[in-house]
mmCIF file of C-alpha atoms and ligand atoms in Angstrom:
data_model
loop_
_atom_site.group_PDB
_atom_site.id
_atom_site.type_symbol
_atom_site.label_atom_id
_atom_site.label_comp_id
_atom_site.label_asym_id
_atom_site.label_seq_id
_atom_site.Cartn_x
_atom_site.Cartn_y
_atom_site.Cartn_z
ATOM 1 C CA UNK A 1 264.907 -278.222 65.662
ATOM 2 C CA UNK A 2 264.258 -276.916 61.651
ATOM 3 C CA UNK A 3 263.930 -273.217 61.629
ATOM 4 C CA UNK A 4 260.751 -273.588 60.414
ATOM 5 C CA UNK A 5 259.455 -275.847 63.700
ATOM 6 C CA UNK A 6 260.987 -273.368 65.727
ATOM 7 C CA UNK A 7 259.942 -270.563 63.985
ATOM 8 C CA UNK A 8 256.022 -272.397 64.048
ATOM 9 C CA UNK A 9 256.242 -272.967 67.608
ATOM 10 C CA UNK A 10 256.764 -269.208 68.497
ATOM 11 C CA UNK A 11 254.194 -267.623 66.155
ATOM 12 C CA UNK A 12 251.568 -270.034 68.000
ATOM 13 C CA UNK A 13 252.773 -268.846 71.107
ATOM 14 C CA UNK A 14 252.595 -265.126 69.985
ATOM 15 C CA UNK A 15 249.065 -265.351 68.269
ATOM 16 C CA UNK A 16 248.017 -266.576 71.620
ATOM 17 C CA UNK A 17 249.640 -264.047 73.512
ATOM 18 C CA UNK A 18 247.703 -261.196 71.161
ATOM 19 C CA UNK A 19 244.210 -263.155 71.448
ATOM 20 C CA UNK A 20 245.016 -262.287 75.480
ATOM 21 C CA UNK A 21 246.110 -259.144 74.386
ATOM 22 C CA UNK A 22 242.804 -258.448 72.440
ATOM 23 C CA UNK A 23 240.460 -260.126 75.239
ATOM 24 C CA UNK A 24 242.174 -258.015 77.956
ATOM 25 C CA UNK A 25 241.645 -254.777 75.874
ATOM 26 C CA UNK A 26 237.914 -255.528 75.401
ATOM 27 C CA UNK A 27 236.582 -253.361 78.640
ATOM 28 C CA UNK A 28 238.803 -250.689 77.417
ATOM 29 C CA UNK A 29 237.574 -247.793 74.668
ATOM 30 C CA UNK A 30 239.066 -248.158 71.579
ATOM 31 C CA UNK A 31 241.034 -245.029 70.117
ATOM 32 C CA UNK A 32 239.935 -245.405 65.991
ATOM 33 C CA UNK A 33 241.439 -242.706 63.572
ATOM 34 C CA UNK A 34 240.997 -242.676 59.872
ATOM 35 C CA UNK A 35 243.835 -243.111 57.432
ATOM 36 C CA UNK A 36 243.524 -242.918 53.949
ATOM 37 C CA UNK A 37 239.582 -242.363 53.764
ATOM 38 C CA UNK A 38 236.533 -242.844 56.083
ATOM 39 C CA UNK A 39 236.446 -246.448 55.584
ATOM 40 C CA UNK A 40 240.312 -247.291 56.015
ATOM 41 C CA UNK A 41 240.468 -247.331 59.770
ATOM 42 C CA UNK A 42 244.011 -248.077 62.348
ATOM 43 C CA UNK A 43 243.132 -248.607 65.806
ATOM 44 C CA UNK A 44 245.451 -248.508 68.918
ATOM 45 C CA UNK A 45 245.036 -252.635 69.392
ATOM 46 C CA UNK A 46 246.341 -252.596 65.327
ATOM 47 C CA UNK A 47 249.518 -250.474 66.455
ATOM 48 C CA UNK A 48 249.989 -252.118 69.453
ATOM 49 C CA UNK A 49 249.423 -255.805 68.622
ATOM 50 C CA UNK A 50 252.137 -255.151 65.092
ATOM 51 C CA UNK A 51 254.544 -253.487 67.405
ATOM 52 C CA UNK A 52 254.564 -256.113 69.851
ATOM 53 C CA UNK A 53 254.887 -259.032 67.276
ATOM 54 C CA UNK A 54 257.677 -256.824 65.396
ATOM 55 C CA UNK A 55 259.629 -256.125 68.462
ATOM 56 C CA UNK A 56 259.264 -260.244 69.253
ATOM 57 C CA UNK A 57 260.335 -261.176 65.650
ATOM 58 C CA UNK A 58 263.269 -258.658 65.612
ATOM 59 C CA UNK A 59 264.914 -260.333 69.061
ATOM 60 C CA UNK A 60 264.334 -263.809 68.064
ATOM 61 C CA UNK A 61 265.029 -263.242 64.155
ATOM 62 C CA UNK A 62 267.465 -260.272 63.858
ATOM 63 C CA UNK A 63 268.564 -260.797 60.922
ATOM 64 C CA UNK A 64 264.820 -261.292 59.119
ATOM 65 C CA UNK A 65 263.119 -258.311 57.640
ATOM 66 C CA UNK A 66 259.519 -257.589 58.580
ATOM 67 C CA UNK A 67 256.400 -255.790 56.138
ATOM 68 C CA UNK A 68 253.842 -254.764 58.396
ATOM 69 C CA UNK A 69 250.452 -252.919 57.554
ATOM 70 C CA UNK A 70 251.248 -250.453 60.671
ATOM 71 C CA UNK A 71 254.418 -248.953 59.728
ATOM 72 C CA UNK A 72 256.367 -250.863 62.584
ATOM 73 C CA UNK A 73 258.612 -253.389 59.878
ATOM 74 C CA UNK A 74 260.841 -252.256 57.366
ATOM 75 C CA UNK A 75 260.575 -250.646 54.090
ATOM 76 C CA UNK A 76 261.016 -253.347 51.473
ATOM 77 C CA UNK A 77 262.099 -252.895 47.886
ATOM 78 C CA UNK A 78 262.793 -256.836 47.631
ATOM 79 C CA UNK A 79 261.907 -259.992 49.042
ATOM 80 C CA UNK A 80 265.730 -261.346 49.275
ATOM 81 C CA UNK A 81 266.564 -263.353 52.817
ATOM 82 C CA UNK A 82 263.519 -264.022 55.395
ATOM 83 C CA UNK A 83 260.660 -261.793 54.736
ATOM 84 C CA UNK A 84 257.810 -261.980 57.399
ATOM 85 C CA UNK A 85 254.610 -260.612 56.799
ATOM 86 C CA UNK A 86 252.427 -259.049 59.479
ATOM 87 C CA UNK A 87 248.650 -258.307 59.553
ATOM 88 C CA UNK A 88 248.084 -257.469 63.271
ATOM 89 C CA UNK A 89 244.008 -256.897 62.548
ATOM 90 C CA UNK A 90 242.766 -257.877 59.258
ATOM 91 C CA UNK A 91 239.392 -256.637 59.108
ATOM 92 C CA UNK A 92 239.550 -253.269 61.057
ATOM 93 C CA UNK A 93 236.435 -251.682 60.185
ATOM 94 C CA UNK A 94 235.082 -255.436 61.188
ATOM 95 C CA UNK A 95 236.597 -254.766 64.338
ATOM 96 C CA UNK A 96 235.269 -251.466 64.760
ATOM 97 C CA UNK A 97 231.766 -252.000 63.726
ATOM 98 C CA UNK A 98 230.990 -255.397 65.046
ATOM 99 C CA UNK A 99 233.327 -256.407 67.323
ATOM 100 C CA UNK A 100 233.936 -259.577 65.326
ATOM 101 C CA UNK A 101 235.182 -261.180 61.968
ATOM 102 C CA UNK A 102 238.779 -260.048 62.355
ATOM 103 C CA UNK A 103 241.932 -262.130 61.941
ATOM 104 C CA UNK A 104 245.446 -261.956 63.009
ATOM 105 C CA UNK A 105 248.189 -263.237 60.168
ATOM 106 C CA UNK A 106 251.144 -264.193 60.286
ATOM 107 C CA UNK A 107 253.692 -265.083 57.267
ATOM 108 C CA UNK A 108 257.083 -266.237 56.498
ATOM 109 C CA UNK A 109 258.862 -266.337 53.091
ATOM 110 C CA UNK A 110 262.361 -267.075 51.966
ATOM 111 C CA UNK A 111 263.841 -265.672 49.070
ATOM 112 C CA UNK A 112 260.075 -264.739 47.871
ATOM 113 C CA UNK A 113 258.498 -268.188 48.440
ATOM 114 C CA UNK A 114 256.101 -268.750 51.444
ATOM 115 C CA UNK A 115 257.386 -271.483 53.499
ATOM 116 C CA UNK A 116 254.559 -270.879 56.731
ATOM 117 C CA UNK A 117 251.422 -269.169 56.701
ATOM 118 C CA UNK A 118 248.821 -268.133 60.127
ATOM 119 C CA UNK A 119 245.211 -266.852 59.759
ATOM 120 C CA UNK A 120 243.872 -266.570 63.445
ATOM 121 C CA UNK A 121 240.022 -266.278 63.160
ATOM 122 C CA UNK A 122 239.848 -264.315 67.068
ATOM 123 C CA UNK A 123 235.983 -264.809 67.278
ATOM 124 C CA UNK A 124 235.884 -268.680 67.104
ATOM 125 C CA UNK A 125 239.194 -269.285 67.966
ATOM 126 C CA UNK A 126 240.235 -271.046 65.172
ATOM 127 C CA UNK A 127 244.270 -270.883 64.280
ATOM 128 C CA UNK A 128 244.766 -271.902 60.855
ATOM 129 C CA UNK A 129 247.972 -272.646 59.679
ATOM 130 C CA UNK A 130 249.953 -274.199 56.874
ATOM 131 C CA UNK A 131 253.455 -275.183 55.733
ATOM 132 C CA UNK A 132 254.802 -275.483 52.454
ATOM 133 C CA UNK A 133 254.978 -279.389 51.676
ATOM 134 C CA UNK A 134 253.536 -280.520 54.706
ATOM 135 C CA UNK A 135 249.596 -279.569 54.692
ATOM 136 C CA UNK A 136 246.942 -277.104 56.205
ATOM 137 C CA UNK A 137 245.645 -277.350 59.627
ATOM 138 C CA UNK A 138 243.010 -275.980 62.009
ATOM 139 C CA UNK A 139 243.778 -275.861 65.133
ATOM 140 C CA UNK A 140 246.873 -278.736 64.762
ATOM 141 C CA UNK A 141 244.278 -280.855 63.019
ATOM 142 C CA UNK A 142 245.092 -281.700 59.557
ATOM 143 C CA UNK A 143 242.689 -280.474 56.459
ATOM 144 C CA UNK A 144 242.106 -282.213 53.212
ATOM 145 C CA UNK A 145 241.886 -280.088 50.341
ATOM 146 C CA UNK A 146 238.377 -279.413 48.899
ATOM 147 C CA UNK A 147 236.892 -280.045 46.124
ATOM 148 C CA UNK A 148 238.280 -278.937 42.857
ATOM 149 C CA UNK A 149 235.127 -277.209 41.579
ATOM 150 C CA UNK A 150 234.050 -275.185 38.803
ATOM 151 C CA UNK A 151 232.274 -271.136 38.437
ATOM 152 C CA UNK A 152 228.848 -272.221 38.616
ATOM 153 C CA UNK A 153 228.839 -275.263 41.264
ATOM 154 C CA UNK A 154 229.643 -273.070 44.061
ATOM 155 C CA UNK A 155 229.940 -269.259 45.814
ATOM 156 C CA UNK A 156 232.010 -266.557 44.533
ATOM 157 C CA UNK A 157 233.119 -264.013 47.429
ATOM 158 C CA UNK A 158 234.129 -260.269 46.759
ATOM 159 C CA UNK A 159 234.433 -256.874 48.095
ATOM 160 C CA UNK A 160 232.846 -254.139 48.254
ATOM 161 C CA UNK A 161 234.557 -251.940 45.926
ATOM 162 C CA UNK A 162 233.528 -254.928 43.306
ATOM 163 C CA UNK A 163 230.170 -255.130 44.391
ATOM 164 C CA UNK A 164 229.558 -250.934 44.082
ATOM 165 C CA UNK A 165 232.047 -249.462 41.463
ATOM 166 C CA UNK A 166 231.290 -249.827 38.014
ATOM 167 C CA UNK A 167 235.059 -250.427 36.985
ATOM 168 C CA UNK A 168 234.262 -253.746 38.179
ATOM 169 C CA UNK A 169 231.400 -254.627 36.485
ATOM 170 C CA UNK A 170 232.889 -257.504 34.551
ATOM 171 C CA UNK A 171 233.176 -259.350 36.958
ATOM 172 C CA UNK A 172 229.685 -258.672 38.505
ATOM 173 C CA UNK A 173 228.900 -260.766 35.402
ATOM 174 C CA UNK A 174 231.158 -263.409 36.537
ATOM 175 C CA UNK A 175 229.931 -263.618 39.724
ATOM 176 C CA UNK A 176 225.999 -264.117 38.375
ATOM 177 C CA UNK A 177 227.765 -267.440 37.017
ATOM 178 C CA UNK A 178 228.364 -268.693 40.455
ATOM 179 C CA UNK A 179 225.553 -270.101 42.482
ATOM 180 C CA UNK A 180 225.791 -266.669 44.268
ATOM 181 C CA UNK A 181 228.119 -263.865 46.392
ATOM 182 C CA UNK A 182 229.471 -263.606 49.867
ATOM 183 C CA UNK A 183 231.283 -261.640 51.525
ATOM 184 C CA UNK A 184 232.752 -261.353 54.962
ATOM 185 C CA UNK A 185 234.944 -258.046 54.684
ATOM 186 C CA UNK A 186 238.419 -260.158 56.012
ATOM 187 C CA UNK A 187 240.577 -261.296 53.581
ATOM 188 C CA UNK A 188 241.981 -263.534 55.978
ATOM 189 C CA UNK A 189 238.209 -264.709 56.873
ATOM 190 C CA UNK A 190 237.775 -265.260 53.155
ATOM 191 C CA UNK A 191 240.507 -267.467 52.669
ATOM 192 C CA UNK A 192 239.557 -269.691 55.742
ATOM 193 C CA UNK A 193 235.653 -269.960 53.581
ATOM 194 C CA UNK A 194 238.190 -271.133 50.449
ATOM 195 C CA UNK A 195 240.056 -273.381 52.741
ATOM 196 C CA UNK A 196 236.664 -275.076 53.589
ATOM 197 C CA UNK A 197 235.898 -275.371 50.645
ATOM 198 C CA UNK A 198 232.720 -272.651 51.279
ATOM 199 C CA UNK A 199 233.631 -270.739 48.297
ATOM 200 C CA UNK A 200 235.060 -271.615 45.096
ATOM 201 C CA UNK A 201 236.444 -268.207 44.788
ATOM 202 C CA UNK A 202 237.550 -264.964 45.847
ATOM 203 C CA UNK A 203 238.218 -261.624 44.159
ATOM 204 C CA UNK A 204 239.265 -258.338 45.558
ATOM 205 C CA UNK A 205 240.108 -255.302 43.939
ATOM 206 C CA UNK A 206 242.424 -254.255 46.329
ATOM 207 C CA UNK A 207 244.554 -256.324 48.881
ATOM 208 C CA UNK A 208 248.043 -255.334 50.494
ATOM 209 C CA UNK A 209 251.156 -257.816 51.017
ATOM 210 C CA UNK A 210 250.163 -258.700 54.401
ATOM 211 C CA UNK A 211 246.262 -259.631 53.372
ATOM 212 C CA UNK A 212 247.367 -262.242 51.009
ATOM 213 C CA UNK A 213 250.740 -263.949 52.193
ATOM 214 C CA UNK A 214 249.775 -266.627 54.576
ATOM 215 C CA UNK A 215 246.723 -267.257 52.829
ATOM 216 C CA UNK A 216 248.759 -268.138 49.171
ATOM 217 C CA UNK A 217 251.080 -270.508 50.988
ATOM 218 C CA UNK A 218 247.955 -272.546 52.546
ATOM 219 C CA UNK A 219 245.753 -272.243 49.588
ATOM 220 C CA UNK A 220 248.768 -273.284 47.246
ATOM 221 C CA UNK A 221 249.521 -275.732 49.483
ATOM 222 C CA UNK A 222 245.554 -277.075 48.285
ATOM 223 C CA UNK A 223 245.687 -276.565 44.699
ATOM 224 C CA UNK A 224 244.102 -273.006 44.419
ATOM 225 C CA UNK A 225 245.502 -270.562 41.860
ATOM 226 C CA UNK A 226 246.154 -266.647 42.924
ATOM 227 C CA UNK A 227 246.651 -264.463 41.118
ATOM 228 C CA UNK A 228 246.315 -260.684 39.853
ATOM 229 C CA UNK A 229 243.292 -259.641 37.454
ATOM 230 C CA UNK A 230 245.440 -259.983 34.635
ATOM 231 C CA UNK A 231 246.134 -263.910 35.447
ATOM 232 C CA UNK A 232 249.912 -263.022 36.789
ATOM 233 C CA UNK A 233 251.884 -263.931 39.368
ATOM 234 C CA UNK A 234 250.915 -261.564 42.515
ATOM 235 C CA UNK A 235 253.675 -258.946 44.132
ATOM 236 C CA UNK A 236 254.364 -259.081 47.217
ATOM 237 C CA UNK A 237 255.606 -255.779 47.373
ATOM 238 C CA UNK A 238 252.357 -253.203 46.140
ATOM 239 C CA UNK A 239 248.729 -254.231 46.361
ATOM 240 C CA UNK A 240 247.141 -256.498 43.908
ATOM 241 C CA UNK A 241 244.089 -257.092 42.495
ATOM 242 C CA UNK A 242 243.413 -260.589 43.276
ATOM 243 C CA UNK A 243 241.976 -263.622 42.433
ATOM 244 C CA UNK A 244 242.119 -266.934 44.597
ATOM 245 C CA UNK A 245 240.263 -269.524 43.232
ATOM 246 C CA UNK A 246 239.494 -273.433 42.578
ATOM 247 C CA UNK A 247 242.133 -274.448 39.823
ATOM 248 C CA UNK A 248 238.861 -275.356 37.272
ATOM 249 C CA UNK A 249 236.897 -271.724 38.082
ATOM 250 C CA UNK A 250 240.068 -270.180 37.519
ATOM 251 C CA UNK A 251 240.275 -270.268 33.966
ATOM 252 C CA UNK A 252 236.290 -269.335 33.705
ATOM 253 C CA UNK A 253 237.466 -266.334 35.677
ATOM 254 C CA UNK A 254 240.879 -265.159 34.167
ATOM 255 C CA UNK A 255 240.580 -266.540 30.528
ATOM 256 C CA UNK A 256 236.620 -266.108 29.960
ATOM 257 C CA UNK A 257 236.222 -262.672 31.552
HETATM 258 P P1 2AM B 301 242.451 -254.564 56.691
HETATM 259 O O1 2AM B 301 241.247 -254.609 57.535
HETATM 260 O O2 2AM B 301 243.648 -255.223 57.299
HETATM 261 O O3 2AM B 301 242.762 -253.199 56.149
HETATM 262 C C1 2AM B 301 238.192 -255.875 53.248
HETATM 263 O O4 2AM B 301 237.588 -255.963 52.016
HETATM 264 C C2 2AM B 301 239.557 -256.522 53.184
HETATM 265 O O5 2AM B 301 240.425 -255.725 52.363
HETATM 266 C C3 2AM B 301 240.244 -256.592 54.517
HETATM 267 O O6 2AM B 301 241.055 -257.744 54.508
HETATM 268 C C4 2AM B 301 241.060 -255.316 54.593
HETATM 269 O O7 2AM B 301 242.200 -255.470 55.382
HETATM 270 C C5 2AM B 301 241.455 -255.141 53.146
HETATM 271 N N1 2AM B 301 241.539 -253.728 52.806
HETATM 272 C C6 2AM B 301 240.706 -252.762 53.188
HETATM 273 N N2 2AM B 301 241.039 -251.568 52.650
HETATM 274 C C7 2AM B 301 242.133 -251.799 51.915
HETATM 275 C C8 2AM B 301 242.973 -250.984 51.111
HETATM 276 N N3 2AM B 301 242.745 -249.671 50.978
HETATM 277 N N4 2AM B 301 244.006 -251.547 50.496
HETATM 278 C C9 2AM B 301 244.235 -252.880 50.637
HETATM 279 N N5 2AM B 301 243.492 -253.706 51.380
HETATM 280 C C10 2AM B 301 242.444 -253.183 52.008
HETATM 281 CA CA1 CA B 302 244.999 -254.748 59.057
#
């Protein structure tokens, strides 16, 4: 078996082992404590799902490095060997507040390219999953990339921080070229909209390593550009302002803004 089948088969196996882990926990209180401000929330499922997917990785994978939003991986100044990305709740305040919209994601690179990329949407039980060369799936079923539209034929999702800081404002005016705005407050949830072809777009001010990994490989994988603000190549190592979009609203975003 490739590494990369055997590598597939156990991160399916894990993200159903922390959907169990996350039903199970559901009659239990959560423990929520603020980090850096009153909005950037860690709960005890985020430490404990990211430890437990760590501490799999590390006996399977020794010799991989992990970057994980909970502290549990390693501290990475490069992206040399096997590099897995780890998002154990993407959409904590989501979490918190509703109870839904929250992903688990899972991603692998090699020598800084994404070979295998995992958004779990937990609420409808949707894995979605994609492999460099060989396609995006839902649930093991094969997805054909959407259409290849432009700014104003479809919806443009953001985040907050666009939507109220005036920093951002430029591309407020962006956005009134689409045929409107969404947003869901998951990156991961946001890509999956892309991936359907829901959105044409979506730009963040802010998103970490393990928010945009496995959504690049399965949105490359479709023909969508990412990048940073500036119309660069993202790094995987600091946050990035990002844009995913449709290769044609791409250029009204980076070039015309
Ligand atoms: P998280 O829930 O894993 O932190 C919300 O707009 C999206 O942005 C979520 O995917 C959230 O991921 C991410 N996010 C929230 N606060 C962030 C921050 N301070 N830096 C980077 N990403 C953040
Ligand atoms: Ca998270």
């Amino acid at each position: 078996m490739s590494e990369i089948n055997k590598r597939d088969q156990l991160i399916k196996q894990w993200i159903k082992e922390t959907a169990e882990m996350i039903e199970d926990a559901k009659e239990e209180s959560l423990k929520v404590e603020e980090k850096s401000a009153r909005n950037d929330l860690v709960t005890n499922m985020d430490k404990q799902i990211e430890e437990a997917l760590t501490n799999k990785i590390r006996s399977n994978f020794p010799e991989d490095r992990i970057c994980g939003e909970e502290g549990f991986g390693d501290n990475l100044e490069d992206l040399n060997g096997t590099v897995w990305f780890i998002d154990p709740i993407d959409g904590t305040l989501n979490f918190v507040l509703q109870q839904e919209n929250f992903a688990v994601m899972i991603a692998v690179y090699e020598e800084g390219k994404g070979v295998q990329g995992y958004i779990y949407d937990v609420t409808s039980k949707k894995l979605y999953h994609g492999i460099k060369g060989q396609g995006v799936f839902c649930n093991d079923k094969p997805l054909s990339a959407p259409e290849n539209k432009g700014l104003s034929e479809g919806l443009m999702a953001t985040n907050s921080q666009l939507m109220t800081q005036d920093a951002f404002s430029e591309y407020r005016v962006i956005a009134g070229k689409s045929m409107g705005v969404r947003m869901l407050g998951s990156a991961g949830l946001e890509v999956i909209e892309l991936i359907k072809g829901n959105v044409i777009a979506y730009v963040a001010t802010k998103l970490s390593p393990w928010d945009i990994a496995p959504g690049k490989i399965m949105l490359e994988e479709f023909g969508y550009k990412i990048s940073n603000f500036s119309g660069e190549p993202v790094n995987l190592l600091k946050t990035n302002q990002t844009i995913f979009s449709t290769a044609r609203a791409f250029d009204e975003i980076v070039t015309n803004k």
